[in-house]
PDB file of C-alpha atoms and ligand atoms in Angstrom:
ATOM      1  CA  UNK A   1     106.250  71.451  90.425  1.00 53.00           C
ATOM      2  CA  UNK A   2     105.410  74.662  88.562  1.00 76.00           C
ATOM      3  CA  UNK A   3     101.746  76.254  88.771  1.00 81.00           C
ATOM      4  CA  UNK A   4      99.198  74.940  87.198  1.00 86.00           C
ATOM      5  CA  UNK A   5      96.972  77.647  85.091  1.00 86.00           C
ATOM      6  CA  UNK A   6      93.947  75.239  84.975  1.00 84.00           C
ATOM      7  CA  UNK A   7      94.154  75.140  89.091  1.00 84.00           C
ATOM      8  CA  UNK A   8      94.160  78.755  89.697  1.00 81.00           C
ATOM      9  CA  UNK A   9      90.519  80.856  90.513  1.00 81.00           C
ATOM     10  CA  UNK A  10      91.916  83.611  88.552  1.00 81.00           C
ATOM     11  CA  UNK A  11      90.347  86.542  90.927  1.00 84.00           C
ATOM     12  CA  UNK A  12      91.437  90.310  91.308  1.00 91.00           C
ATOM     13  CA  UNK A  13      90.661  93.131  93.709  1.00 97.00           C
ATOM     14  CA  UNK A  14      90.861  96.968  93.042  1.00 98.00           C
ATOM     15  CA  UNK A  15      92.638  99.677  94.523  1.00 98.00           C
ATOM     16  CA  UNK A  16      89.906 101.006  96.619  1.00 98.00           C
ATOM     17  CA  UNK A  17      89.576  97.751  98.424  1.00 98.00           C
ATOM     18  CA  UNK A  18      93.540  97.540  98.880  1.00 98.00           C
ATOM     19  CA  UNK A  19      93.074 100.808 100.876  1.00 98.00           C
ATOM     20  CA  UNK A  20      90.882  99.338 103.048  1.00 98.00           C
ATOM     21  CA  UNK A  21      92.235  96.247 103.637  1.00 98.00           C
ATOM     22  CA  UNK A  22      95.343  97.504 104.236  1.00 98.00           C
ATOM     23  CA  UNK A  23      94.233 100.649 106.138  1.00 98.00           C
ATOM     24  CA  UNK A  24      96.837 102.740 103.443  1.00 98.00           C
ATOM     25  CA  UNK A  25      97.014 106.206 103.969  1.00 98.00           C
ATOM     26  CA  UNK A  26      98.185 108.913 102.091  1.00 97.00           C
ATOM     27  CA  UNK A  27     101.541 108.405 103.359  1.00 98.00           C
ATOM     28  CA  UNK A  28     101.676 104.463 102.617  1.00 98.00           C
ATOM     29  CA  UNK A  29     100.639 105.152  99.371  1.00 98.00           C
ATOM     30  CA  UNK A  30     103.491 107.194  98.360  1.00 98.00           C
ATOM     31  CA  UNK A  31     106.110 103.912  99.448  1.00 98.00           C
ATOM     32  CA  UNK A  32     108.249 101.638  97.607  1.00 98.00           C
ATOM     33  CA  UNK A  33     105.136  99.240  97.760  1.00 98.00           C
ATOM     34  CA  UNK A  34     105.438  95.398  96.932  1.00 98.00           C
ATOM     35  CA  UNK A  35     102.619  93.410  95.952  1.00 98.00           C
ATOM     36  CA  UNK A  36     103.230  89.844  97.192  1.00 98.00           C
ATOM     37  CA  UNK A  37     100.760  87.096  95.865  1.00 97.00           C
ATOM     38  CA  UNK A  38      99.108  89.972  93.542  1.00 98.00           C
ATOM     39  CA  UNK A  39      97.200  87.855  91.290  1.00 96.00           C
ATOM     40  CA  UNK A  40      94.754  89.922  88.903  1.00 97.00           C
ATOM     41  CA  UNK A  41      94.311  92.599  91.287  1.00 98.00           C
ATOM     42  CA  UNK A  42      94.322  95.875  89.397  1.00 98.00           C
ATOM     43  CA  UNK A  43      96.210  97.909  92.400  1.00 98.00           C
ATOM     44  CA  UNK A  44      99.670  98.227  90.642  1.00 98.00           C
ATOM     45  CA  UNK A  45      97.440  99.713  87.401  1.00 98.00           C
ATOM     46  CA  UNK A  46      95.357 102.236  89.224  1.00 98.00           C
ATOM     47  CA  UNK A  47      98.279 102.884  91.482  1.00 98.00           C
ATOM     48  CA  UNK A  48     100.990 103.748  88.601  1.00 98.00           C
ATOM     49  CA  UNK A  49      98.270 105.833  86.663  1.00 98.00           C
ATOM     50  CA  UNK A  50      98.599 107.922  90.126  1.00 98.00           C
ATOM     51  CA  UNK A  51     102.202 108.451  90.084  1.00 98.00           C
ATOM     52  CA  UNK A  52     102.966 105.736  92.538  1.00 98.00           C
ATOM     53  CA  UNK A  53     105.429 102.900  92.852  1.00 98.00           C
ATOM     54  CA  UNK A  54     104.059  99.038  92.476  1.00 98.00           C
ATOM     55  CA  UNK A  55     106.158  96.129  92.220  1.00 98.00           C
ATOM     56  CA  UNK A  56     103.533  92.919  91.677  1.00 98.00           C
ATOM     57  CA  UNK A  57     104.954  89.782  92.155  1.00 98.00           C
ATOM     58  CA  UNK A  58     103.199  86.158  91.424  1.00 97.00           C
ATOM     59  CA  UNK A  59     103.844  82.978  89.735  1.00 96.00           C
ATOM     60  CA  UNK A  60     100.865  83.143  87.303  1.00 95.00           C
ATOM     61  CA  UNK A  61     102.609  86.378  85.476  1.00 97.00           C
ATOM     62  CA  UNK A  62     104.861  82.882  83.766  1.00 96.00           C
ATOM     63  CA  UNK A  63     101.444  83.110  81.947  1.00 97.00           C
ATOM     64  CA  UNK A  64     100.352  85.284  79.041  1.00 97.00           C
ATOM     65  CA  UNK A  65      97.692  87.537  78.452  1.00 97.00           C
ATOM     66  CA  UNK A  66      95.509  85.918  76.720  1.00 97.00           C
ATOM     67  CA  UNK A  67      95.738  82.434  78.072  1.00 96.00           C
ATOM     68  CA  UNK A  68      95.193  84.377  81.653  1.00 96.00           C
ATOM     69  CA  UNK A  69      92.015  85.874  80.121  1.00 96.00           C
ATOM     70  CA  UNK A  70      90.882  82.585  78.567  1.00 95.00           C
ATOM     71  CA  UNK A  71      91.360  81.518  82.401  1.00 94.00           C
ATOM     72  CA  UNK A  72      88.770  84.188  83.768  1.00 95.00           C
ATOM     73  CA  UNK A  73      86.035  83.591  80.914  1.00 94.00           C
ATOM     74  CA  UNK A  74      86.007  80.070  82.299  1.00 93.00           C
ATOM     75  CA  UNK A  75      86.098  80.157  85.657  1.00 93.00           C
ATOM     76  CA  UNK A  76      84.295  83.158  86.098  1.00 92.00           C
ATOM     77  CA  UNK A  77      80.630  81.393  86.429  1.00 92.00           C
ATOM     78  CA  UNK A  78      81.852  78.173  89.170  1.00 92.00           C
ATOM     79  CA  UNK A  79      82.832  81.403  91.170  1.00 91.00           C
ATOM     80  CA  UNK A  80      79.772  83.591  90.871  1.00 94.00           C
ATOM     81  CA  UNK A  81      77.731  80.364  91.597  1.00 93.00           C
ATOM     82  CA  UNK A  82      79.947  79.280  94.272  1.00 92.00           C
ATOM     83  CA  UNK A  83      78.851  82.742  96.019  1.00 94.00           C
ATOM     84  CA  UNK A  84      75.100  82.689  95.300  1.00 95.00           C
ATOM     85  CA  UNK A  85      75.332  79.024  96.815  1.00 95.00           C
ATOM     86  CA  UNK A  86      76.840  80.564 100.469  1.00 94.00           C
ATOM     87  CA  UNK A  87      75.140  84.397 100.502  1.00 96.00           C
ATOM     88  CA  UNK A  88      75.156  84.116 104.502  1.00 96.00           C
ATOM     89  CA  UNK A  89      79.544  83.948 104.695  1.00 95.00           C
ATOM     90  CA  UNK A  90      79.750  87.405 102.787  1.00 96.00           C
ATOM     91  CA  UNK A  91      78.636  90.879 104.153  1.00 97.00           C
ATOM     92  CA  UNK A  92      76.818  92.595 101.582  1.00 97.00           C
ATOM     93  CA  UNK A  93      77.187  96.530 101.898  1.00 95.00           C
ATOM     94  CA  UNK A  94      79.978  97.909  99.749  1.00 94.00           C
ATOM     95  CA  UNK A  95      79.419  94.888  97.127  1.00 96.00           C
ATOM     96  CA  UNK A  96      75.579  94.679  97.179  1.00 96.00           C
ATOM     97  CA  UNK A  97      75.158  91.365  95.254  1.00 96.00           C
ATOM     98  CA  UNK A  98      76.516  88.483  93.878  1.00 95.00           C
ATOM     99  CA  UNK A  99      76.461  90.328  90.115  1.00 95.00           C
ATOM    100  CA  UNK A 100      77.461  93.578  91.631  1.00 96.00           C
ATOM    101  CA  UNK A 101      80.618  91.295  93.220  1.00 96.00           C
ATOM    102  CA  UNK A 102      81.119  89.834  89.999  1.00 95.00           C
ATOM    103  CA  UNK A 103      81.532  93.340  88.010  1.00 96.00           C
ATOM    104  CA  UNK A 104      83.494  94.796  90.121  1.00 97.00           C
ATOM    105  CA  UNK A 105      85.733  92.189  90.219  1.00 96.00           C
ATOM    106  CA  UNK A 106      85.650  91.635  86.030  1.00 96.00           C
ATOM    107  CA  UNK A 107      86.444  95.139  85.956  1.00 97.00           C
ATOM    108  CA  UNK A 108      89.270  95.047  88.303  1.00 98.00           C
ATOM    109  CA  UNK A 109      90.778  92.000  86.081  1.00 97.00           C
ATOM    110  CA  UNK A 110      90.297  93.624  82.952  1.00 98.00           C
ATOM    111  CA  UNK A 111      91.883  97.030  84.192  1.00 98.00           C
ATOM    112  CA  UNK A 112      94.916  94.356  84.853  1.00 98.00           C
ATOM    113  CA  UNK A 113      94.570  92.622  81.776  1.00 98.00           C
ATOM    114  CA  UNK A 114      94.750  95.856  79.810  1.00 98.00           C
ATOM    115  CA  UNK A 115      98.066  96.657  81.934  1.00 98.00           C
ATOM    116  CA  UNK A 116      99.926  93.589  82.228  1.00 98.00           C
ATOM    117  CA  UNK A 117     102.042  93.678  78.825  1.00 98.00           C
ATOM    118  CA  UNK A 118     103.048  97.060  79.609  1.00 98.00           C
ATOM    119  CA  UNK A 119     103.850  96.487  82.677  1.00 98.00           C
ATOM    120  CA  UNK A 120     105.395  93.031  82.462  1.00 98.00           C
ATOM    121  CA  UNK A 121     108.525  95.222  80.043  1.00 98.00           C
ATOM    122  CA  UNK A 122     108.672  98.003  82.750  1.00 98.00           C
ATOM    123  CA  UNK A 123     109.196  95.255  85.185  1.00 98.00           C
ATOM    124  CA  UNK A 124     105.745  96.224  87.699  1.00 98.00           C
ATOM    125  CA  UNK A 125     105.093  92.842  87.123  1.00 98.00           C
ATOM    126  CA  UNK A 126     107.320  89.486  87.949  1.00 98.00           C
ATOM    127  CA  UNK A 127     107.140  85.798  87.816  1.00 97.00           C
ATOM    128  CA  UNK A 128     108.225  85.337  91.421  1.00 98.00           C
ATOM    129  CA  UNK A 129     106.680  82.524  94.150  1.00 97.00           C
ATOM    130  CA  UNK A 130     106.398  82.304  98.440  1.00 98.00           C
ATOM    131  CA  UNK A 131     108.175  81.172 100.077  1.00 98.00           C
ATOM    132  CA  UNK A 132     111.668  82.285  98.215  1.00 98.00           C
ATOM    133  CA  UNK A 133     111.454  85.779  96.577  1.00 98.00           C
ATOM    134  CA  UNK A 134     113.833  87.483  94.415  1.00 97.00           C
ATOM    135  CA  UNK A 135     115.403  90.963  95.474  1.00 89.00           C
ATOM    136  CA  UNK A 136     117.420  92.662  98.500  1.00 95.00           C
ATOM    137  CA  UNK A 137     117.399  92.993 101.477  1.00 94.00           C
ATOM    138  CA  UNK A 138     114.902  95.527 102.767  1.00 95.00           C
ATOM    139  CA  UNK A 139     114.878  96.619  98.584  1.00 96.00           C
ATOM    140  CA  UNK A 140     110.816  97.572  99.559  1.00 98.00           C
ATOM    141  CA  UNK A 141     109.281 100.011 102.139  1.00 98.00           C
ATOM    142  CA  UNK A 142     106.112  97.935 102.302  1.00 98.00           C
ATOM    143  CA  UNK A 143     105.049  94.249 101.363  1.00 98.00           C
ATOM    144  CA  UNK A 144     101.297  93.506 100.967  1.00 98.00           C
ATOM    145  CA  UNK A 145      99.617  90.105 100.820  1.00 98.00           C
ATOM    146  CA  UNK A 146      96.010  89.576 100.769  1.00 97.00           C
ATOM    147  CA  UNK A 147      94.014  86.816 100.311  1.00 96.00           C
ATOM    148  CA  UNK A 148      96.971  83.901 100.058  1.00 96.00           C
ATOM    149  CA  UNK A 149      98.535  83.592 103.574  1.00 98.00           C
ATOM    150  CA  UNK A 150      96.434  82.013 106.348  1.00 98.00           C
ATOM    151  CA  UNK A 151      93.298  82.211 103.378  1.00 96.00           C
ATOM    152  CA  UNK A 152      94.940  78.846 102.379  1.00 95.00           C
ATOM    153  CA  UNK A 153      95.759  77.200 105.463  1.00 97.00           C
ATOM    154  CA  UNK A 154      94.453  74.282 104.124  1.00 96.00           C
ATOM    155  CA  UNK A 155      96.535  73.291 101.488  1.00 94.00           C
ATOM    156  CA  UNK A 156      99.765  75.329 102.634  1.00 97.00           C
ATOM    157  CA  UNK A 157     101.547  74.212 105.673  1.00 97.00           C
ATOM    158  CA  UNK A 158     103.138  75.643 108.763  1.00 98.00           C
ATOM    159  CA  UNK A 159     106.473  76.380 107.733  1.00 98.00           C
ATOM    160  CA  UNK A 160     105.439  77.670 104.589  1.00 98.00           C
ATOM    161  CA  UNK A 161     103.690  80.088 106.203  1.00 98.00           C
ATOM    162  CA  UNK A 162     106.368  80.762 108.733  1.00 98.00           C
ATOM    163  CA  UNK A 163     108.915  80.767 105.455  1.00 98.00           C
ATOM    164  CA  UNK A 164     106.921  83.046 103.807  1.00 98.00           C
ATOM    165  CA  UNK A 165     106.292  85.706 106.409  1.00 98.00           C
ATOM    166  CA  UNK A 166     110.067  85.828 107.238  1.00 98.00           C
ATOM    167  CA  UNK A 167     110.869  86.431 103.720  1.00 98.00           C
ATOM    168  CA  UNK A 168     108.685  89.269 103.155  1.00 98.00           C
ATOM    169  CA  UNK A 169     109.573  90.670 106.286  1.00 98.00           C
ATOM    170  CA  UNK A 170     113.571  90.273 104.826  1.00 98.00           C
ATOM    171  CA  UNK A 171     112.792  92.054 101.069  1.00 98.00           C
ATOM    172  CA  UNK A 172     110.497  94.747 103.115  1.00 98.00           C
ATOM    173  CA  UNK A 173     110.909  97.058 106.031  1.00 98.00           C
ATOM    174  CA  UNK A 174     107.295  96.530 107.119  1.00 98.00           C
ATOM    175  CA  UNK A 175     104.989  93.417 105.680  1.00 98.00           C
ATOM    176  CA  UNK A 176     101.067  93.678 106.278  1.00 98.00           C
ATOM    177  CA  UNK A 177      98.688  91.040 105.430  1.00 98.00           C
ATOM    178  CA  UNK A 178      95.265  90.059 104.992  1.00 98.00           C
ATOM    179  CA  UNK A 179      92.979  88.663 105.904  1.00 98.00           C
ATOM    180  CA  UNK A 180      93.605  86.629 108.932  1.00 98.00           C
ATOM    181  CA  UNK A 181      91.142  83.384 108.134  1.00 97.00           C
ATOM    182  CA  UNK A 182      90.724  80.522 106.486  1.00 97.00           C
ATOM    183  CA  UNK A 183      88.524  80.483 102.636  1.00 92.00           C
ATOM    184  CA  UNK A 184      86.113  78.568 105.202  1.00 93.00           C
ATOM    185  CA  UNK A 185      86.032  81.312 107.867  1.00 94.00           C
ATOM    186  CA  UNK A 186      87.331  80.195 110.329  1.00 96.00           C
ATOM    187  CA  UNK A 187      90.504  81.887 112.528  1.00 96.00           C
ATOM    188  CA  UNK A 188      93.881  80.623 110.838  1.00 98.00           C
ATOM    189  CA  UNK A 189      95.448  77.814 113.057  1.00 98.00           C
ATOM    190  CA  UNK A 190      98.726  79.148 112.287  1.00 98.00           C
ATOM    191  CA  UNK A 191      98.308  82.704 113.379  1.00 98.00           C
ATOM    192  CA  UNK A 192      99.329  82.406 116.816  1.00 98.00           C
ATOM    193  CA  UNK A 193     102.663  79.993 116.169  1.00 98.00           C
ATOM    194  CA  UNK A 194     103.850  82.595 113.730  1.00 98.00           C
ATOM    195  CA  UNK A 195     103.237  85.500 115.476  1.00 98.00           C
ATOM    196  CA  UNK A 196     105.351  83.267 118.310  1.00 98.00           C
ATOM    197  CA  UNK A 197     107.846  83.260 115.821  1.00 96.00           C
ATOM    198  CA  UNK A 198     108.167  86.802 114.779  1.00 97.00           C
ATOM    199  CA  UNK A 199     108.852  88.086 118.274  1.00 96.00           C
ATOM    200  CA  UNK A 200     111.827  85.310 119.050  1.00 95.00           C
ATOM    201  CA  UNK A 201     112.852  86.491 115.452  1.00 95.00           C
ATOM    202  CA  UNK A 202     112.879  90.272 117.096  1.00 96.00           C
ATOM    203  CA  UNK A 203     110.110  91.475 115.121  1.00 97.00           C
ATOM    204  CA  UNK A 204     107.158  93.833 116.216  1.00 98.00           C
ATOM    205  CA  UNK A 205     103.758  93.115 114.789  1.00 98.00           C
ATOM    206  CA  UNK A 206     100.562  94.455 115.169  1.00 97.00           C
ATOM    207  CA  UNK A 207      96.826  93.043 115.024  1.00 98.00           C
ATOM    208  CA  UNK A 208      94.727  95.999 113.067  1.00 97.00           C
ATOM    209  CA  UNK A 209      91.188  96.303 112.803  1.00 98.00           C
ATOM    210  CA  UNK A 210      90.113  97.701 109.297  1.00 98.00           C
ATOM    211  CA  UNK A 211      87.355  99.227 107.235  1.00 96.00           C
ATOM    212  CA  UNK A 212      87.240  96.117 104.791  1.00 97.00           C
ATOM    213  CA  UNK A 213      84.709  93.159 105.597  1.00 97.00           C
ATOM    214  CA  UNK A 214      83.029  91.326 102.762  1.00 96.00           C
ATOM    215  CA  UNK A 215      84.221  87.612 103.980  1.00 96.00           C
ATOM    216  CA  UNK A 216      82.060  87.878 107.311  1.00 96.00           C
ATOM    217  CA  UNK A 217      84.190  88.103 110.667  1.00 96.00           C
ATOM    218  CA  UNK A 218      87.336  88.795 108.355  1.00 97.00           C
ATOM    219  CA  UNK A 219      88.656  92.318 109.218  1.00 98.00           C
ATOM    220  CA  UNK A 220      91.724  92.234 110.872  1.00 98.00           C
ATOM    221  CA  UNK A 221      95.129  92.647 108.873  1.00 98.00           C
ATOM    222  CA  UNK A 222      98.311  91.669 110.567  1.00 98.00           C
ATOM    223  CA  UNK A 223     101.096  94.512 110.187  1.00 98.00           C
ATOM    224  CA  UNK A 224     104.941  93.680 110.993  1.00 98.00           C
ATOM    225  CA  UNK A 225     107.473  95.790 111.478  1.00 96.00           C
ATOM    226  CA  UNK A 226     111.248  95.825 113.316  1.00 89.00           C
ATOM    227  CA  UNK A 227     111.941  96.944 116.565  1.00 72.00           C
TER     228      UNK A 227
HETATM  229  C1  SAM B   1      93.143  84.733  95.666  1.00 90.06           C
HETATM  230  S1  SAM B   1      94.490  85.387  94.722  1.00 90.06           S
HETATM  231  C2  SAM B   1      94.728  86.961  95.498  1.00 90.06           C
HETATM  232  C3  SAM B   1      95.050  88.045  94.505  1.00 90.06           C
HETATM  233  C4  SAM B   1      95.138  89.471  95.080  1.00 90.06           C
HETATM  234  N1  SAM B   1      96.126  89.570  96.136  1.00 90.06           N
HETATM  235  C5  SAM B   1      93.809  89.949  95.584  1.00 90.06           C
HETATM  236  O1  SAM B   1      93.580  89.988  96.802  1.00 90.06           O
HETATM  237  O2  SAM B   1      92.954  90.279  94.755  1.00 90.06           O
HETATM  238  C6  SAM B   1      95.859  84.401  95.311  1.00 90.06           C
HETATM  239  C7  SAM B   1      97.110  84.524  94.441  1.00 90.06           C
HETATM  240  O3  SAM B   1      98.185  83.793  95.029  1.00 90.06           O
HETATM  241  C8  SAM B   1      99.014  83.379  93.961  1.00 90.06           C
HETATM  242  N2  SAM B   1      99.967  82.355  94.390  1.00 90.06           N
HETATM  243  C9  SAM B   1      99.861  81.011  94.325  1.00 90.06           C
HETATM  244  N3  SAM B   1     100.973  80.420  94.817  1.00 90.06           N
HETATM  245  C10 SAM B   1     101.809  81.426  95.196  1.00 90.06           C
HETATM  246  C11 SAM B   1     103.106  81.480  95.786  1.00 90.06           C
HETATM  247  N4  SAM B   1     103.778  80.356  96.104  1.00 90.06           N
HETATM  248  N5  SAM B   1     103.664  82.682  96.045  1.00 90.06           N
HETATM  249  C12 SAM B   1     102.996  83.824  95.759  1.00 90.06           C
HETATM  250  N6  SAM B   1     101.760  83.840  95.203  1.00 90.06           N
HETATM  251  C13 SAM B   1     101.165  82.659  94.932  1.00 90.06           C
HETATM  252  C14 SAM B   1      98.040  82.904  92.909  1.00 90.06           C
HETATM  253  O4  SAM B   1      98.644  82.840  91.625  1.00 90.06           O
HETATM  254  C15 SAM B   1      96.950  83.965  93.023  1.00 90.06           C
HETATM  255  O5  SAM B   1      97.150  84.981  92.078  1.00 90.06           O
END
């Protein structure tokens, strides 16, 4: 079954917090970088104003412009209430409030908004769903994925996880993702079988500590690479 728009939290982060979550330096930055699971995030905007390369891939791009905006105007309150209702899960340093969360994030989305048609033509953007992705072999230097594996252990199983990993691990010399816990908090249950899985599967992976923590606890990213 397709994606539904009316199920989505339409939610976006900019490219300031993709540096820290992903611990990106000057060198990652200048990669073939793919976007897995992008959502509204305003990274492959802020990135391609820079001179850099983004691909952004995610099913709600079947969507257009306006129906994704129509999406934000009404889901935007449930989610700024949903965060004043559980203050104590968040750590509130670089994002200082629940209305200081909310326009950073409305300006993130609106950054994409203002980019999406554009880049929808040049191709930066792509209708394109976990756990089968378009492209070749090892086409990227880099796949990122925040906030979609392990987040949504809940509803997503084990193999799709597994599935998932593998596959951006086959489109992408080296796959990093974050965060590593549940939308409750808690430690994925499926972090430990799949990073099982990646070593009988000759991959390398790494456990990285990083300068992002707003969900509290959550500030490890998991980076994979080949032997
Ligand atoms: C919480 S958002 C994260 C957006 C962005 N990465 C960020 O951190 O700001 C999760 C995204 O996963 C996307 N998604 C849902 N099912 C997917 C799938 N099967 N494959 C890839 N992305 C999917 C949703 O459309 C949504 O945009």
């Amino acid at each position: 079954m397709g994606l539904q728009l009316n199920t989505i939290i339409p939610w976006g982060r900019n490219l300031d917090e993709y540096v820290a979550m992903f611990g990106l330096d000057a060198q990652a930055l200048k990669l073939n970088i793919l976007d897995c699971a992008a959502g509204l995030a305003s990274f492959n905007a802020e990135m391609t104003v820079r001179g850099h390369r983004v691909t952004s891939w995610d099913p709600i791009y079947q969507f257009s412009t306006d129906e994704i905006a129509q999406r934000i105007q009404d889901t935007y309150p449930t989610v700024i209430s949903g965060v004043r209702a559980n203050l104590e899960s968040y750590v509130w340093q670089t994002l200082k409030s629940p209305d200081h969360l909310g326009e950073v994030r409305m300006a993130a989305m609106q950054r994409f908004l203002e980019d999406f048609p554009a880049g929808l033509s040049q191709g930066r953007y792509l209708r394109a769903a976990l756990p089968q992705l378009p492209g070749s072999a090892q086409h990227f230097d880099l796949a990122l994925c925040s906030h979609f594996l392990f987040t949504y252990s809940d509803q997503l199983s084990q193999p799709f996880h597994r599935d998932s990993v593998l596959e951006l691990c086959r489109v992408a010399r080296e796959v990093r993702v974050f965060p590593l816990l549940t939308l409750s908090g808690e430690p994925s249950p499926f972090l430990e079988p799949i990073l099982a899985e990646l070593s009988d599967a000759g991959y390398n992976y790494r456990i990285q500590p990083v300068a992002y923590e707003f969900q509290r606890g959550s500030n490890r990213m998991l980076q994979i690479y080949r032997s």
